[in-house]
Short mmCIF file of C-alpha atoms and ligand atoms in Angstrom, two decimals:
data_model
loop_
_atom_site.label_atom_id
_atom_site.label_comp_id
_atom_site.label_asym_id
_atom_site.label_seq_id
_atom_site.Cartn_x
_atom_site.Cartn_y
_atom_site.Cartn_z
CA MET A 1 -24.79 5.07 27.00
CA GLU A 2 -23.23 3.79 23.84
CA THR A 3 -20.80 6.26 22.31
CA LYS A 4 -20.30 6.38 18.58
CA ALA A 5 -16.78 5.00 19.07
CA VAL A 6 -18.17 1.70 20.27
CA LYS A 7 -19.91 -0.62 17.90
CA LYS A 8 -22.48 -3.17 19.00
CA ASN A 9 -19.76 -5.75 19.42
CA ASN A 10 -17.82 -3.22 21.52
CA LYS A 11 -14.95 -2.95 19.08
CA LYS A 12 -13.40 0.34 18.13
CA ILE A 13 -12.59 0.13 14.44
CA ALA A 14 -10.96 2.58 12.05
CA VAL A 15 -10.51 2.44 8.31
CA TYR A 16 -7.08 3.49 7.06
CA ALA A 17 -7.70 4.37 3.45
CA GLY A 18 -5.13 5.27 0.85
CA SER A 19 -3.43 4.37 -2.39
CA PHE A 20 -0.51 2.57 -0.74
CA ASP A 21 1.41 2.62 -4.02
CA PRO A 22 3.44 1.10 -2.39
CA VAL A 23 3.06 0.81 1.39
CA THR A 24 5.97 2.49 3.19
CA ASN A 25 7.43 2.40 6.69
CA GLY A 26 5.59 5.71 7.24
CA HIS A 27 2.26 3.94 6.70
CA ILE A 28 3.32 1.07 8.98
CA ASP A 29 4.35 3.59 11.66
CA VAL A 30 0.90 5.22 11.52
CA ILE A 31 -0.80 1.81 11.76
CA ASN A 32 1.29 0.81 14.78
CA ARG A 33 0.48 4.06 16.55
CA ALA A 34 -3.21 3.80 15.75
CA LEU A 35 -3.36 0.25 17.12
CA GLU A 36 -2.92 1.88 20.55
CA LEU A 37 -6.18 3.72 19.94
CA PHE A 38 -8.31 1.19 18.06
CA ASP A 39 -9.14 -2.47 18.52
CA GLU A 40 -8.98 -3.13 14.82
CA ILE A 41 -7.78 -1.35 11.73
CA ILE A 42 -9.06 -2.04 8.26
CA ILE A 43 -6.47 -1.01 5.70
CA ALA A 44 -8.55 -0.10 2.67
CA VAL A 45 -6.68 0.19 -0.59
CA GLY A 46 -8.49 2.54 -2.93
CA THR A 47 -9.01 2.62 -6.64
CA HIS A 48 -8.86 6.12 -7.98
CA PRO A 49 -10.28 6.50 -11.49
CA GLU A 50 -7.95 9.41 -12.23
CA LYS A 51 -4.87 8.24 -10.38
CA LYS A 52 -2.49 6.00 -12.26
CA THR A 53 -0.65 3.67 -9.95
CA LEU A 54 2.67 1.90 -10.44
CA PHE A 55 1.41 -1.24 -8.73
CA SER A 56 -1.88 -2.97 -9.53
CA MET A 57 -4.54 -3.38 -6.83
CA LYS A 58 -3.56 -7.05 -6.52
CA GLU A 59 0.10 -6.15 -6.01
CA ARG A 60 -0.66 -3.39 -3.49
CA LEU A 61 -2.92 -5.67 -1.45
CA SER A 62 -0.40 -8.47 -1.49
CA MET A 63 2.48 -6.17 -0.44
CA ILE A 64 0.48 -4.83 2.54
CA LYS A 65 -0.63 -8.32 3.57
CA THR A 66 2.97 -9.54 3.61
CA ALA A 67 4.26 -6.42 5.38
CA THR A 68 1.62 -6.70 8.14
CA LYS A 69 1.49 -10.50 8.44
CA ASP A 70 2.92 -10.50 11.98
CA MET A 71 0.68 -7.68 13.17
CA LYS A 72 -2.55 -8.42 15.00
CA HIS A 73 -5.96 -6.76 14.57
CA ILE A 74 -5.37 -5.76 10.95
CA THR A 75 -7.61 -6.48 7.99
CA VAL A 76 -6.54 -5.66 4.44
CA ASP A 77 -9.22 -4.90 1.90
CA SER A 78 -9.86 -2.95 -1.29
CA PHE A 79 -12.54 -0.40 -1.97
CA SER A 80 -13.87 1.74 -4.78
CA GLY A 81 -16.40 4.50 -4.79
CA LEU A 82 -17.06 6.79 -1.87
CA LEU A 83 -15.13 6.08 1.29
CA VAL A 84 -18.12 7.03 3.45
CA ASP A 85 -20.19 4.33 1.71
CA TYR A 86 -17.47 1.80 2.43
CA LEU A 87 -17.47 2.80 6.12
CA ASP A 88 -21.24 2.60 6.22
CA LYS A 89 -21.17 -0.95 4.89
CA TYR A 90 -19.08 -2.06 7.87
CA ASP A 91 -20.69 0.33 10.35
CA VAL A 92 -17.35 2.04 10.99
CA LYS A 93 -17.28 5.66 12.18
CA PHE A 94 -13.61 6.54 12.01
CA ILE A 95 -11.26 7.28 9.14
CA LEU A 96 -7.60 7.02 10.06
CA ARG A 97 -5.15 9.25 8.21
CA GLY A 98 -1.47 9.97 8.67
CA LEU A 99 -0.10 13.48 8.88
CA ARG A 100 3.33 14.46 7.73
CA ALA A 101 4.71 17.89 6.97
CA LEU A 102 2.36 20.85 7.03
CA SER A 103 1.79 20.36 3.31
CA ASP A 104 -0.57 17.44 4.04
CA PHE A 105 -2.86 19.56 6.15
CA GLU A 106 -4.95 21.43 3.60
CA ALA A 107 -5.90 18.42 1.49
CA GLU A 108 -6.53 16.29 4.58
CA PHE A 109 -8.67 19.01 6.15
CA GLN A 110 -10.71 19.33 2.97
CA SER A 111 -11.27 15.61 2.69
CA ALA A 112 -12.13 15.23 6.40
CA VAL A 113 -14.68 18.04 6.26
CA THR A 114 -16.18 16.68 3.03
CA ASN A 115 -16.50 13.18 4.44
CA ARG A 116 -18.19 14.55 7.53
CA LYS A 117 -20.59 16.53 5.33
CA LEU A 118 -21.45 13.33 3.48
CA ASN A 119 -22.02 11.50 6.74
CA HIS A 120 -22.06 13.56 9.92
CA GLU A 121 -21.36 10.51 12.09
CA ILE A 122 -17.93 10.06 10.58
CA ASP A 123 -14.80 11.57 12.09
CA SER A 124 -11.27 11.53 10.75
CA ILE A 125 -8.50 10.77 13.20
CA PHE A 126 -4.99 11.95 12.36
CA VAL A 127 -1.87 10.29 13.61
CA MET A 128 1.39 12.18 13.38
CA THR A 129 4.20 10.18 11.92
CA SER A 130 7.55 9.86 13.66
CA ALA A 131 10.22 12.36 12.65
CA GLU A 132 12.19 9.90 10.53
CA TYR A 133 9.23 9.38 8.19
CA PHE A 134 8.14 12.99 8.13
CA PHE A 135 9.19 13.56 4.52
CA LEU A 136 8.59 10.03 3.29
CA SER A 137 6.00 9.40 0.60
CA SER A 138 5.23 6.59 -1.80
CA SER A 139 6.12 8.93 -4.68
CA LEU A 140 9.55 9.67 -3.23
CA VAL A 141 10.21 5.97 -2.71
CA LYS A 142 9.24 5.22 -6.32
CA GLU A 143 11.51 7.97 -7.58
CA ILE A 144 14.50 6.71 -5.59
CA ALA A 145 13.86 3.11 -6.66
CA TYR A 146 13.50 4.18 -10.30
CA LEU A 147 16.91 5.84 -10.07
CA LYS A 148 18.28 2.60 -8.55
CA GLY A 149 18.79 4.17 -5.10
CA ASP A 150 18.61 2.37 -1.76
CA VAL A 151 15.08 2.35 -0.28
CA SER A 152 15.76 -0.21 2.44
CA ASN A 153 15.23 2.35 5.24
CA PHE A 154 11.94 3.51 3.81
CA VAL A 155 9.91 0.41 2.95
CA PRO A 156 9.38 -3.13 4.28
CA ARG A 157 11.74 -5.76 2.82
CA ASN A 158 9.11 -7.32 0.53
CA VAL A 159 8.28 -3.89 -0.94
CA GLU A 160 11.95 -3.24 -1.61
CA SER A 161 12.11 -6.48 -3.63
CA ALA A 162 8.91 -5.63 -5.49
CA LEU A 163 10.29 -2.20 -6.44
CA LYS A 164 13.55 -3.72 -7.66
CA LYS A 165 11.63 -6.19 -9.77
CA LYS A 166 9.37 -3.50 -11.18
CA PHE A 167 12.25 -1.28 -12.27
CA ARG A 168 14.67 -4.02 -13.33
CA SER A 169 13.60 -3.91 -16.94
CA LYS A 170 13.37 -0.12 -17.11
P1 ADP B 1 -3.60 8.87 -0.69
O1 ADP B 1 -3.46 8.78 -2.18
O2 ADP B 1 -5.00 8.62 -0.20
O3 ADP B 1 -2.98 10.11 -0.08
P2 ADP B 1 -1.37 7.41 0.42
O4 ADP B 1 -1.10 5.95 0.34
O5 ADP B 1 -0.37 8.32 -0.20
O6 ADP B 1 -2.82 7.60 -0.16
O7 ADP B 1 -1.52 7.84 1.93
C1 ADP B 1 -2.48 7.27 2.79
C2 ADP B 1 -2.43 7.98 4.12
O8 ADP B 1 -1.16 7.75 4.75
C3 ADP B 1 -2.56 9.50 4.04
O9 ADP B 1 -3.27 9.94 5.18
C4 ADP B 1 -1.15 9.99 4.09
O10 ADP B 1 -1.04 11.31 4.61
C5 ADP B 1 -0.54 8.98 5.05
N1 ADP B 1 0.90 8.84 4.88
C6 ADP B 1 1.59 8.56 3.77
N2 ADP B 1 2.92 8.53 4.00
C7 ADP B 1 3.07 8.81 5.32
C8 ADP B 1 4.19 8.98 6.19
N3 ADP B 1 5.44 8.87 5.76
N4 ADP B 1 3.94 9.27 7.48
C9 ADP B 1 2.67 9.43 7.91
N5 ADP B 1 1.59 9.31 7.15
C10 ADP B 1 1.77 9.01 5.88
#
């Protein structure tokens, strides 16, 4: 019997959706852990009509591509609209999300339940970050970089340079 985890081509695929404004070592940690569970991960960078981002879609995609260039079984893509529609397009049944402190739980639970209501075949899989990234967020990284602090332990090297460049003139 074919389970819902296995697509026709026998590949287990998950979509890791988020703003990635910018991608952090916490995101990379989640991706690395999830690669133990899935054959392929599609990192889907979202456009949020109400969310203003520091980096453009082009910049966010390019930063993730560079940061994951040595990793296998990763695809980087953008999406807009409903995430469930995006998953449907590629016949993917799993949404990958990272969990940090307890504060993530409520919003993540709400979005997982909503997505499942929109498409009952879809399940969200949560990967717990490692302790060192437990309190790390893209917002925190932006704040530190804005105040000219050292973010080298929190983001890939190329993201650190991009943040420096972004805030140089400010
Ligand atoms: P969104 O705006 O959709 O929350 P983010 O880029 O902030 O987009 O986050 C994408 C996903 O990565 C979310 O599931 C979020 O909880 C997770 N995430 C973000 N930072 C970390 C981290 N440091 N450790 C683990 N998961 C994280």
